[in-house]
Coordinates of C-alpha atoms and ligand atoms in Angstrom, one line a residue:
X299 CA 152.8 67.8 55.4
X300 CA 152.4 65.1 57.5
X301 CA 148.6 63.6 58.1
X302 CA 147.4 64.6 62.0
X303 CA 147.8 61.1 64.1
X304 CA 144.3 60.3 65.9
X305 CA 144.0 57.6 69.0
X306 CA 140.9 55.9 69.9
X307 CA 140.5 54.9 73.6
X308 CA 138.6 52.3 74.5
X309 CA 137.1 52.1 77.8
X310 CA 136.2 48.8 79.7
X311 CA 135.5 48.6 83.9
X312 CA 134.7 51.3 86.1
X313 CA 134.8 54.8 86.3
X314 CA 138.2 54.9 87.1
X315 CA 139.2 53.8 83.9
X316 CA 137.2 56.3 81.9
X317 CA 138.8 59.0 83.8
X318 CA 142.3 57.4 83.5
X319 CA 141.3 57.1 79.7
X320 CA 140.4 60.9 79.1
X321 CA 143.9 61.7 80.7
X322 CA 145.7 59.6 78.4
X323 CA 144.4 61.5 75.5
X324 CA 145.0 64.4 77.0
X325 CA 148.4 63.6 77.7
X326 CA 148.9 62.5 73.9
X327 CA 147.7 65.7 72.5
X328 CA 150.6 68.0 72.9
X329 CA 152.2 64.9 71.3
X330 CA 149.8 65.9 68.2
X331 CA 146.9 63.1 68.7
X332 CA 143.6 64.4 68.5
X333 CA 140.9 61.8 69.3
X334 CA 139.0 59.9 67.3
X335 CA 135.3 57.8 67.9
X336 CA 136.4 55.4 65.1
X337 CA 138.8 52.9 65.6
X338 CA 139.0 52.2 62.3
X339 CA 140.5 55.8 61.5
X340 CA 142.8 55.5 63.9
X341 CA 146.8 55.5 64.2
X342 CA 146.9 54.4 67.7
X343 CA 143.9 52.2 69.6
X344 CA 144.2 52.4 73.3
X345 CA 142.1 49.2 75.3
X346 CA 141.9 50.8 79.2
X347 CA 140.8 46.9 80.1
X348 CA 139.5 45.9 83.3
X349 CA 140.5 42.1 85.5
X350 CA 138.0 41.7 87.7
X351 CA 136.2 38.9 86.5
X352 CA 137.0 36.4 84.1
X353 CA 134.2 38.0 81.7
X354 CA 135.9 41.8 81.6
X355 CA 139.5 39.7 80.4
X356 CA 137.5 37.5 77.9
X357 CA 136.1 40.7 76.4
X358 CA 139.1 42.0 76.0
X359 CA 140.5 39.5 74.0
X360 CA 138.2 39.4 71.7
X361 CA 138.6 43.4 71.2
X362 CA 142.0 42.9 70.5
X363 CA 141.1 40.0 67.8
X364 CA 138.6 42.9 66.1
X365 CA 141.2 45.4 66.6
X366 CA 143.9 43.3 64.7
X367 CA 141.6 42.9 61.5
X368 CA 141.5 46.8 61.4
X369 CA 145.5 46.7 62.2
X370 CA 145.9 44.1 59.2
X371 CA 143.5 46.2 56.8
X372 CA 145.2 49.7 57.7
X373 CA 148.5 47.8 56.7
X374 CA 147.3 46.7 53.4
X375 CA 146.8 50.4 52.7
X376 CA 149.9 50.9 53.7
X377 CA 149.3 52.6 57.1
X378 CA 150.9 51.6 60.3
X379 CA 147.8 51.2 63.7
X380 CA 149.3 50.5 66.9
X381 CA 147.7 48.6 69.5
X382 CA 148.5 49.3 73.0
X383 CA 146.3 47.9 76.0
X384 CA 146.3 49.9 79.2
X385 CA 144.5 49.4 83.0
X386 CA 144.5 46.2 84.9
X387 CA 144.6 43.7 82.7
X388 CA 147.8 44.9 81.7
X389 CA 149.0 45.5 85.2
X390 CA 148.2 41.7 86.1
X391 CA 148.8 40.2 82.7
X392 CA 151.9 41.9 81.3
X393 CA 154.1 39.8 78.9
X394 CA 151.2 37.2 78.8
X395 CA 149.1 39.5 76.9
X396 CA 151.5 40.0 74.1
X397 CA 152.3 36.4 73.6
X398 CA 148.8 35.7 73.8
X399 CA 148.3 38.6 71.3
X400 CA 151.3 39.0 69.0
X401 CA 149.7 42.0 67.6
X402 CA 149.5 44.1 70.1
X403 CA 152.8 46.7 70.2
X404 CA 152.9 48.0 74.2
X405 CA 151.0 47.1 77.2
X406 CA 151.5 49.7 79.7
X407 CA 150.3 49.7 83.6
X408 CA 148.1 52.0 85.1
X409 CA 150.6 54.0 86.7
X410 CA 152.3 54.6 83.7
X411 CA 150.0 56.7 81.4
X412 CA 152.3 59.8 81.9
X413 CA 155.0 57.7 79.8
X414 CA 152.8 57.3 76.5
X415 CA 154.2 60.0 74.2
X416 CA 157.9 57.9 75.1
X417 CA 156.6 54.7 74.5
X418 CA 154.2 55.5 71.6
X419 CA 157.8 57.3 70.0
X420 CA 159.8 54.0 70.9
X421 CA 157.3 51.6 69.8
X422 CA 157.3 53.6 66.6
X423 CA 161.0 53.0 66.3
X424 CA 160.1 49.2 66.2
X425 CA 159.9 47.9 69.9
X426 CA 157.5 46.3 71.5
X427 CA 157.2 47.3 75.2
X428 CA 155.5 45.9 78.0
X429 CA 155.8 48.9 81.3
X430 CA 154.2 47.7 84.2
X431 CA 156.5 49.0 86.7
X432 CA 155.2 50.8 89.8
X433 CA 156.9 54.2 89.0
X434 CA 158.4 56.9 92.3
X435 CA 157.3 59.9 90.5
X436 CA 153.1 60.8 90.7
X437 CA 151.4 60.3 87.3
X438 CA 148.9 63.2 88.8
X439 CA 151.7 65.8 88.6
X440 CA 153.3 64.6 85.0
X441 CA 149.7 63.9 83.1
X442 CA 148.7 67.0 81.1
X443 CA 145.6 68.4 81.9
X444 CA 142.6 68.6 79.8
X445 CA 142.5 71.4 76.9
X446 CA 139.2 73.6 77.3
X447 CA 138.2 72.2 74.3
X448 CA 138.2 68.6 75.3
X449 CA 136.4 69.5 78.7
X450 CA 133.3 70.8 76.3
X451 CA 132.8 68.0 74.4
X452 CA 133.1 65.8 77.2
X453 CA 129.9 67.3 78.9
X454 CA 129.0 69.1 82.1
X455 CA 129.6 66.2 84.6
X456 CA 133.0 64.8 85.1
X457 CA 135.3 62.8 87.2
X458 CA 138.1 63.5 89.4
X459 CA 140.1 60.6 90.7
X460 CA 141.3 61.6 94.2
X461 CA 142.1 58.5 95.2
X462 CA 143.3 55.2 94.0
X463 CA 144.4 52.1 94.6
X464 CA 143.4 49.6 97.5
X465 CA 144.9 48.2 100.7
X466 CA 141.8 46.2 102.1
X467 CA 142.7 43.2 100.4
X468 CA 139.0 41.6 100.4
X469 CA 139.7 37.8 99.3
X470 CA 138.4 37.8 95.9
X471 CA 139.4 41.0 94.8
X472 CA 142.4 41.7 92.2
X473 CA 142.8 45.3 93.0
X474 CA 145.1 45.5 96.0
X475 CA 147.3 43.9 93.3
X476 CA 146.8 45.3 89.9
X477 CA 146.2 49.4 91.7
X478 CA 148.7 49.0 94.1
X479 CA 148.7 50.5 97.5
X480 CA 146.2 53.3 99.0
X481 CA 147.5 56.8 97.7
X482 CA 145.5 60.1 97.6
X483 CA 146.1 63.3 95.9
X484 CA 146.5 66.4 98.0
X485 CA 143.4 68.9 97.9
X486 CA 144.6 71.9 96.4
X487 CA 145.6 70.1 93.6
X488 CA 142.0 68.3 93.4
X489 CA 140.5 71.5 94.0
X490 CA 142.7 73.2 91.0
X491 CA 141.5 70.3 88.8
X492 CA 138.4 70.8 90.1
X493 CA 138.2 75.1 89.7
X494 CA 139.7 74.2 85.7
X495 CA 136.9 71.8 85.3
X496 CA 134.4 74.4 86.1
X497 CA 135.5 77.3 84.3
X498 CA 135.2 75.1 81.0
X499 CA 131.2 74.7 81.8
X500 CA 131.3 71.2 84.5
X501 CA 128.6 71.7 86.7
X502 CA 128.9 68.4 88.4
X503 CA 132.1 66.6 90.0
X504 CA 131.9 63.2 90.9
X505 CA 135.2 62.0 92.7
X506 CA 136.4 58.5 92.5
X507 CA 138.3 55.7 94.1
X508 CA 139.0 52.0 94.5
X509 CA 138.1 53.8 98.2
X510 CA 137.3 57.1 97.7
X511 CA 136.3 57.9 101.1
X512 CA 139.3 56.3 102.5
X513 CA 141.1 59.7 101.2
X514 CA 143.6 61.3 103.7
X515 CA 144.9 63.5 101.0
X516 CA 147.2 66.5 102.2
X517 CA 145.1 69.4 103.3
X518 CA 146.2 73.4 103.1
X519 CA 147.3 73.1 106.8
X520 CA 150.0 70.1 105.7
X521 CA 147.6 67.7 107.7
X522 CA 145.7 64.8 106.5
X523 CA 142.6 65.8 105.1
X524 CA 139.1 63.6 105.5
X525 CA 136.9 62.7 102.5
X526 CA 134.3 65.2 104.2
X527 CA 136.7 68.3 104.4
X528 CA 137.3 67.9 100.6
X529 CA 134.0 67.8 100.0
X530 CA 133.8 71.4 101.8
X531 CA 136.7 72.5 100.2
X532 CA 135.0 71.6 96.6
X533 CA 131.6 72.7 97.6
X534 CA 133.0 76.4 97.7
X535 CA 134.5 76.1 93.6
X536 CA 131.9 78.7 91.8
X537 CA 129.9 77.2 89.3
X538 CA 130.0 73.5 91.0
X539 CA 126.4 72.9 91.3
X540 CA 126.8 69.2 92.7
X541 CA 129.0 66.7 93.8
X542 CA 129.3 62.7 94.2
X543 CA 131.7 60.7 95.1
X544 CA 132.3 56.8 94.5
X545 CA 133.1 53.9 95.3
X546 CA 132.8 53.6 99.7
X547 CA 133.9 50.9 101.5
X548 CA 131.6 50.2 104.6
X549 CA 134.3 51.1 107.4
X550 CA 135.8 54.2 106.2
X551 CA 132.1 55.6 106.5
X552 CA 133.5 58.4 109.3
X553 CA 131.3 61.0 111.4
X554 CA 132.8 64.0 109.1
X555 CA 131.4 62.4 105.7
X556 CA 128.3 61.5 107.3
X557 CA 128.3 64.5 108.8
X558 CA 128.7 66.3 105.2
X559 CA 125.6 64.7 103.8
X560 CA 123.7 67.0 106.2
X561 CA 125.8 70.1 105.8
X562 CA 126.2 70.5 102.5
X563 CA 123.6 71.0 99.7
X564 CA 125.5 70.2 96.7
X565 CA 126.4 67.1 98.0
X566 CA 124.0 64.7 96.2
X567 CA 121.9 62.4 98.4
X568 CA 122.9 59.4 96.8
X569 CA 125.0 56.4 98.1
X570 CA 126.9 53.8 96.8
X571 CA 127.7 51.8 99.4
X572 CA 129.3 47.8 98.2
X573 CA 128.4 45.1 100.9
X574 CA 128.8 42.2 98.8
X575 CA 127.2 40.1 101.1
X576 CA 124.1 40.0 104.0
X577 CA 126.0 36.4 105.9
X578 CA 128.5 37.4 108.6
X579 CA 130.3 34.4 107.5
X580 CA 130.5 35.1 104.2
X581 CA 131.7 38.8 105.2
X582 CA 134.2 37.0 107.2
X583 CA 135.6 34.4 104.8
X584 CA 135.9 37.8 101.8
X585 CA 138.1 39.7 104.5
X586 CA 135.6 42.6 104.4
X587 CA 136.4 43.7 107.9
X588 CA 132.7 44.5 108.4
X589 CA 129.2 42.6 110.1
X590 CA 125.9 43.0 108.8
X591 CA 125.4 45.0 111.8
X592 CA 128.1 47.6 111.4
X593 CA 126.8 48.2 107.4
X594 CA 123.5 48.4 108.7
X595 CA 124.7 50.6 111.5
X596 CA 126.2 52.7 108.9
X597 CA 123.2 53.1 106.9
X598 CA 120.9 54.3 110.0
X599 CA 123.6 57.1 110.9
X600 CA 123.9 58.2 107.1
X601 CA 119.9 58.2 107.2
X602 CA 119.5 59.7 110.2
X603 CA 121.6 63.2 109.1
X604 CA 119.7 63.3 105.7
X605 CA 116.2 61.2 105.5
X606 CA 116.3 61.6 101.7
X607 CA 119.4 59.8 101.0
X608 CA 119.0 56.7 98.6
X609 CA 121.6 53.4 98.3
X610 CA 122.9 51.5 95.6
X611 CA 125.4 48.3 96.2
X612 CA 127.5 45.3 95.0
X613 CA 126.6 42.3 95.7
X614 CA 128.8 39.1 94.9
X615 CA 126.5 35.6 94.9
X616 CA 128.1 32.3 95.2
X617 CA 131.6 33.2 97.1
X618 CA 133.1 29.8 97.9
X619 CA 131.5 27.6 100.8
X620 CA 127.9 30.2 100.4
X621 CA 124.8 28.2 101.5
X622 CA 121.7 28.6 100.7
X623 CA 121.2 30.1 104.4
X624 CA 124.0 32.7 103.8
X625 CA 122.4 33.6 100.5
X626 CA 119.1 34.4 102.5
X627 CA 120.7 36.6 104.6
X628 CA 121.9 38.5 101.9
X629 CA 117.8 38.5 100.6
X630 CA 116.7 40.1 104.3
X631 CA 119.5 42.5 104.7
X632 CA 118.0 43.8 100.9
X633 CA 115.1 44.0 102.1
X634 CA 115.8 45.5 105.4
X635 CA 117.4 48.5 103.2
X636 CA 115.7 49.0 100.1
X637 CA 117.9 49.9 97.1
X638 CA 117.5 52.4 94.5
X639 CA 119.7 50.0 92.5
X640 CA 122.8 47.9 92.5
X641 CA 125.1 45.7 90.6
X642 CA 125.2 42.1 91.5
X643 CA 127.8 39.7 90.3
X644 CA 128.6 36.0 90.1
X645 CA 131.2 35.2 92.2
X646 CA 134.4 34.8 89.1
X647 CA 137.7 33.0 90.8
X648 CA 140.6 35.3 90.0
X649 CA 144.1 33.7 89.9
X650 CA 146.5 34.9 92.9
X651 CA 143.7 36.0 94.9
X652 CA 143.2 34.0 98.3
X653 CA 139.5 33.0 97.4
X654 CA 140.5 31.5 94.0
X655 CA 142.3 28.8 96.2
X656 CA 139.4 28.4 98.7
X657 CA 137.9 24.8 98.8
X658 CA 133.8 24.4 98.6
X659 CA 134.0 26.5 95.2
X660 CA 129.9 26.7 94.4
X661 CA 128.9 25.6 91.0
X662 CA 127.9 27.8 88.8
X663 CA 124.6 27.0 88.1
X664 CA 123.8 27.5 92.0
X665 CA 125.4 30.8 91.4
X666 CA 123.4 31.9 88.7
X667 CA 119.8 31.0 89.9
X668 CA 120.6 32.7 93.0
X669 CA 121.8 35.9 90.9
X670 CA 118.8 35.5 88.8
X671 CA 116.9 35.7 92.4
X672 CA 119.0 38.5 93.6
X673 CA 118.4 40.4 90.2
X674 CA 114.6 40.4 90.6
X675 CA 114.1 41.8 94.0
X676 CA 116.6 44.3 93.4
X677 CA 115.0 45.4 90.1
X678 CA 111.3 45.3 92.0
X679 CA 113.0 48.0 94.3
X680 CA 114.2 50.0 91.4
X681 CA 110.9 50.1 90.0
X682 CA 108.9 51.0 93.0
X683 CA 112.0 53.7 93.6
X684 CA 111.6 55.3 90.2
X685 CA 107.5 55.2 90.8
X686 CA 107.4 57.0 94.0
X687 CA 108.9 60.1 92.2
X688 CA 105.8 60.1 89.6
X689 CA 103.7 63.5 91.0
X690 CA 107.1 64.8 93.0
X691 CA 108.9 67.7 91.5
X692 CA 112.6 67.2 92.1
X693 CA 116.0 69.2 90.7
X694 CA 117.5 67.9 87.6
X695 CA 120.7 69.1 85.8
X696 CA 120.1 69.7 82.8
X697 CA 122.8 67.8 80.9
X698 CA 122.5 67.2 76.9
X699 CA 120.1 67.2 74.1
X700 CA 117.6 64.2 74.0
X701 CA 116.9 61.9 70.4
X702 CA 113.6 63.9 70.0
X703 CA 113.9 67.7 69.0
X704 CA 113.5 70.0 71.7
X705 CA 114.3 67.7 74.0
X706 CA 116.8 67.6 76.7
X707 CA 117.9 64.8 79.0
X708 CA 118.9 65.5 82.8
X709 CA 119.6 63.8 85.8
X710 CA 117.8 63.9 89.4
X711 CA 120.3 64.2 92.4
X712 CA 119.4 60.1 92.1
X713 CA 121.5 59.8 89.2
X714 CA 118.0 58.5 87.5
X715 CA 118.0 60.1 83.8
X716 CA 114.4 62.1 83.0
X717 CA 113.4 63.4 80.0
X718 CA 111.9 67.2 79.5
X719 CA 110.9 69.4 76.7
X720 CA 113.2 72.1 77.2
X721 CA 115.7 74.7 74.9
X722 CA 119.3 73.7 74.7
X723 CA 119.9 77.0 76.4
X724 CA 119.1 75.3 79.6
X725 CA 121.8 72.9 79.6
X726 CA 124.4 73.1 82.2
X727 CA 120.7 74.7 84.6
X728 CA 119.3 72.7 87.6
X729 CA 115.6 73.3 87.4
X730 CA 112.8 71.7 89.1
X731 CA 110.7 69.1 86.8
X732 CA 107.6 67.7 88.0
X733 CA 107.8 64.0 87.1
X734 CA 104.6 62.9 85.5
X735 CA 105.8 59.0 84.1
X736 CA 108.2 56.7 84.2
X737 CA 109.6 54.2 81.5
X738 CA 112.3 51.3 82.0
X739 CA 115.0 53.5 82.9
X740 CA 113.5 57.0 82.0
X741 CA 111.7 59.5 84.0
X742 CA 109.4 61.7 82.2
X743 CA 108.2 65.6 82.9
X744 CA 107.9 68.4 82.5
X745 CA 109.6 72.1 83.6
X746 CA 108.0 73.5 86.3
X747 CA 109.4 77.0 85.7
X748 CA 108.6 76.9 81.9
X749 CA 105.1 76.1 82.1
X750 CA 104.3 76.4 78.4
X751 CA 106.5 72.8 77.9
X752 CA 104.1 69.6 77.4
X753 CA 105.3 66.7 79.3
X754 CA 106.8 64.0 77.1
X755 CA 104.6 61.3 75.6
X756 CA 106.3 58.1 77.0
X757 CA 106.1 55.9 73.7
X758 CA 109.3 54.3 72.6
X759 CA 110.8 54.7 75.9
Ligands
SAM1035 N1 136.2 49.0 96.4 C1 134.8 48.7 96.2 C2 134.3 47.9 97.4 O1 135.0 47.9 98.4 O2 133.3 47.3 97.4 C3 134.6 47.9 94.9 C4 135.5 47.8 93.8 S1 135.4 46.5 92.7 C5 136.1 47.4 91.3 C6 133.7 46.6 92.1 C7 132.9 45.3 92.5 O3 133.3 44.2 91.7 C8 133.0 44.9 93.9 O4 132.3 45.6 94.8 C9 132.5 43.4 93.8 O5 131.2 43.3 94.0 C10 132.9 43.0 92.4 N2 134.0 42.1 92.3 C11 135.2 42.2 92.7 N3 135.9 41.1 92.5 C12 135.0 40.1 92.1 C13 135.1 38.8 91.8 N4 136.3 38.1 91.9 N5 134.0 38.1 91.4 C14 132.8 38.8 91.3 N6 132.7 40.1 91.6 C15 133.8 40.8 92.0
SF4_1036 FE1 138.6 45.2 96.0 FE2 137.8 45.0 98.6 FE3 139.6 46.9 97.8 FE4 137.0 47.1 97.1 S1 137.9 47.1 99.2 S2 138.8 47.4 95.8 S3 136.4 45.0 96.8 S4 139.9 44.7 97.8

């Protein structure tokens, strides 16, 4: 009999991708690959890379080198590895990759994954295939969906793209071009994903997007349906305790998702919300279609329906022609919100975009000691965020088992992780925990409802 075929995936980027990459082995699986943690072990390695800066391409490269040594020493046991490398590198790179990287057998484009038991069987027969074509028939309807079993081990929160893709064109940005165009899936078919998911255990749904709430996917009616009326439709899927959604884009922040964030409980109070910049001239020059004011605006209505709600961002320092003034701004407008968090890159030129070819480039050592600026006030607000829950009881899903026996690790409706003494019973619960510490990225506490659990000691946090 012949030995059972196992694929590793290997995530890099955003969320997106680790959805896309669950769905590719769940699309190999009837083709009899079950998957495997160890690339070593494996008959095909799947890199889902990411283009977005020059670091996440870099990276991959030097995966693929690792990879090859495996491939060679695999071959000198006489076993055949493929490589193949999916996502966005492979949607901007295509052939390149391949010459770069003789080793690697198929590069296929992220609209494509619904083609990999073909092209795994034809690369098998001895080509080498690059597919980056933007196919007419929806991946969504042709990849298989998750087996039960699969949905278990993968744990009680999951993703759901609903959207993808990008049409805003920002000047720096490579998605518009490696995505494609704005598309969104209709909402029964999100909500049957969504219904599958939770009969399998998920408790929490968090639906993504290039620009998630820039979703007009059909509704029941036939119509366009809002980001917002989703969110209602989900909210009623038994067994959904909470739902998320990422990542926004400033102007597609409508009344009925801001209105949502009032109405609806499961709907966690939680923001991400990308400005990339506090300069209106900055804005401006990145095509962001949005002032300071309007994100600001934004923020106060979003506030104003639900006080408790909490913002995270992206922040790019260093775009071509940014002063020391327009970096300032960016410093007030953090202050002026206060973050729970965000993510804060170096402005990386990315070949084909309009910005790459924009005169006035910064130098990168005025980039980074402005990061290194940025970094420290935002991780001051993370701090005094995390400390204003110590003494606050809040609801945390219960999600997995923690390194210590007896302990399980959860997250707040802030996405912060916390720490509790608790059976593994309660997994999969939401139970209020009254947060008595905090470590570098852990809150500590203890079960409010099971009063005979010690809070945890915070050494070795
Ligand atoms: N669609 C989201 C939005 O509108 O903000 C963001 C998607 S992008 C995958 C994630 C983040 O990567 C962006 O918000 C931006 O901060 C950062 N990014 C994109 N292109 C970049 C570049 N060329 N250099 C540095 N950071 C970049
Ligand atoms: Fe990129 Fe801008 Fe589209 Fe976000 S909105 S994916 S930053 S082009």
């Amino acid at each position: 009999m012949s030995r059972p075929r196992k694929v590793h995936v290997k995530s890099f980027g955003c969320q997106m991708n680790v959805y896309d990459s669950n769905r590719m082995a769940d699309t190999l699986a009837p083709a009899g690959f079950t998957e495997t943690a160890e690339a070593s072990d494996a008959d095909l390695v799947i890199l889902n890379t990411c283009h977005i800066r020059e670091k996440a391409g870099d990276k991959v490269y030097s995966e693929i080198g690792r990879i090859r040594m495996l491939k060679d020493a695999a071959e000198a046991q006489g076993r055949r590895m493929l490589i193949a490398v999916a996502g966005c590198m492979a949607q901007a790179e295509g052939e390149e990759i391949i010459r770069r990287a003789g080793a690697v057998d198929l590069v296929v484009g992220s609209q494509n994954y619904h083609r990999l038991p073909d092209l795994i069987a034809r690369v098998q027969a001895g080509e080498q295939i690059v597919d980056t074509e933007f196919p007419v028939e929806d991946k969504f309807d042709v990849l298989s969906p998750p087996t039960r079993e699969a949905i278990h081990r993968r744990g009680i929160s999951a993703f759901v793209t609903v959207q993808e893709g990008c049409d805003k064109f920002c000047t720096f940005c490579v998605v518009p071009y490696t995505r494609g165009a704005e598309v969104s899936r209709p909402v029964e078919k999100v909500a049957a994903e969504v219904k599958r998911l939770a009969a399998a255990g998920v408790r929490e749904v968090t639906l993504i997007g290039q620009n998630v709430n820039a979703y007009y996917g059909q509704g029941a009616n036939g119509r366009p349906s809002t980001l917002g009326q989703l969110l209602h439709r989900l909210a009623r899927v038994p067994g959904i305790a909470r739902l998320r959604y990422t990542t926004s884009h400033p102007r597609d922040m409508n009344d009925d998702l801001i209105a949502a964030h009032g109405d609806l409980p499961a709907l966690m109070p939680y923001v991400h919300l990308p400005v990339q910049s506090g300069s209106d001239r900055m804005l401006a020059a990145m095509n962001r279609r949005h002032t300071r004011k309007d994100y600001l605006d934004v923020i106060a209505r979003l506030r104003a329906g639900r006080p408790d709600l909490a913002f995270t961002s992206d922040f790019i320092v260093g775009f071509p022609s940014e002063t020391e003034d327009d970096f300032r701004s960016t410093l007030t407008l953090v202050d002026e919100v206060g973050y729970a968090g965000a993510y804060t890159f170096s402005y990386s030129p990315r070949p084909g975009t309009p910005a790459a070819a924009m005169e006035s480039q910064v130098p990168s050592e005025v980039s980074l000691e402005r990061l290194h600026r940025l970094q420290a006030i935002i991780a001051r607000q993370q701090r005094d965020f995390n400390a204003s829950f110590v003494g606050r009881t809040v609801d945390v899903l219960l999600e997995k088992p923690g390194r210590l026996p007896g302990q399980l690790v959860g997250k707040t409706p802030y996405l912060q992780t916390v720490q509790v003494m608790a059976p593994p019973s309660l997994i999969g619960s939401v139970l209020p925990v009254a947060i008595t510490d905090i470590g570098t990225n852990t809150l500590f506490g203890a079960l409010t409802e099971y009063a005979g659990m010690p809070a945890l000691a915070t050494a070795g946090a």
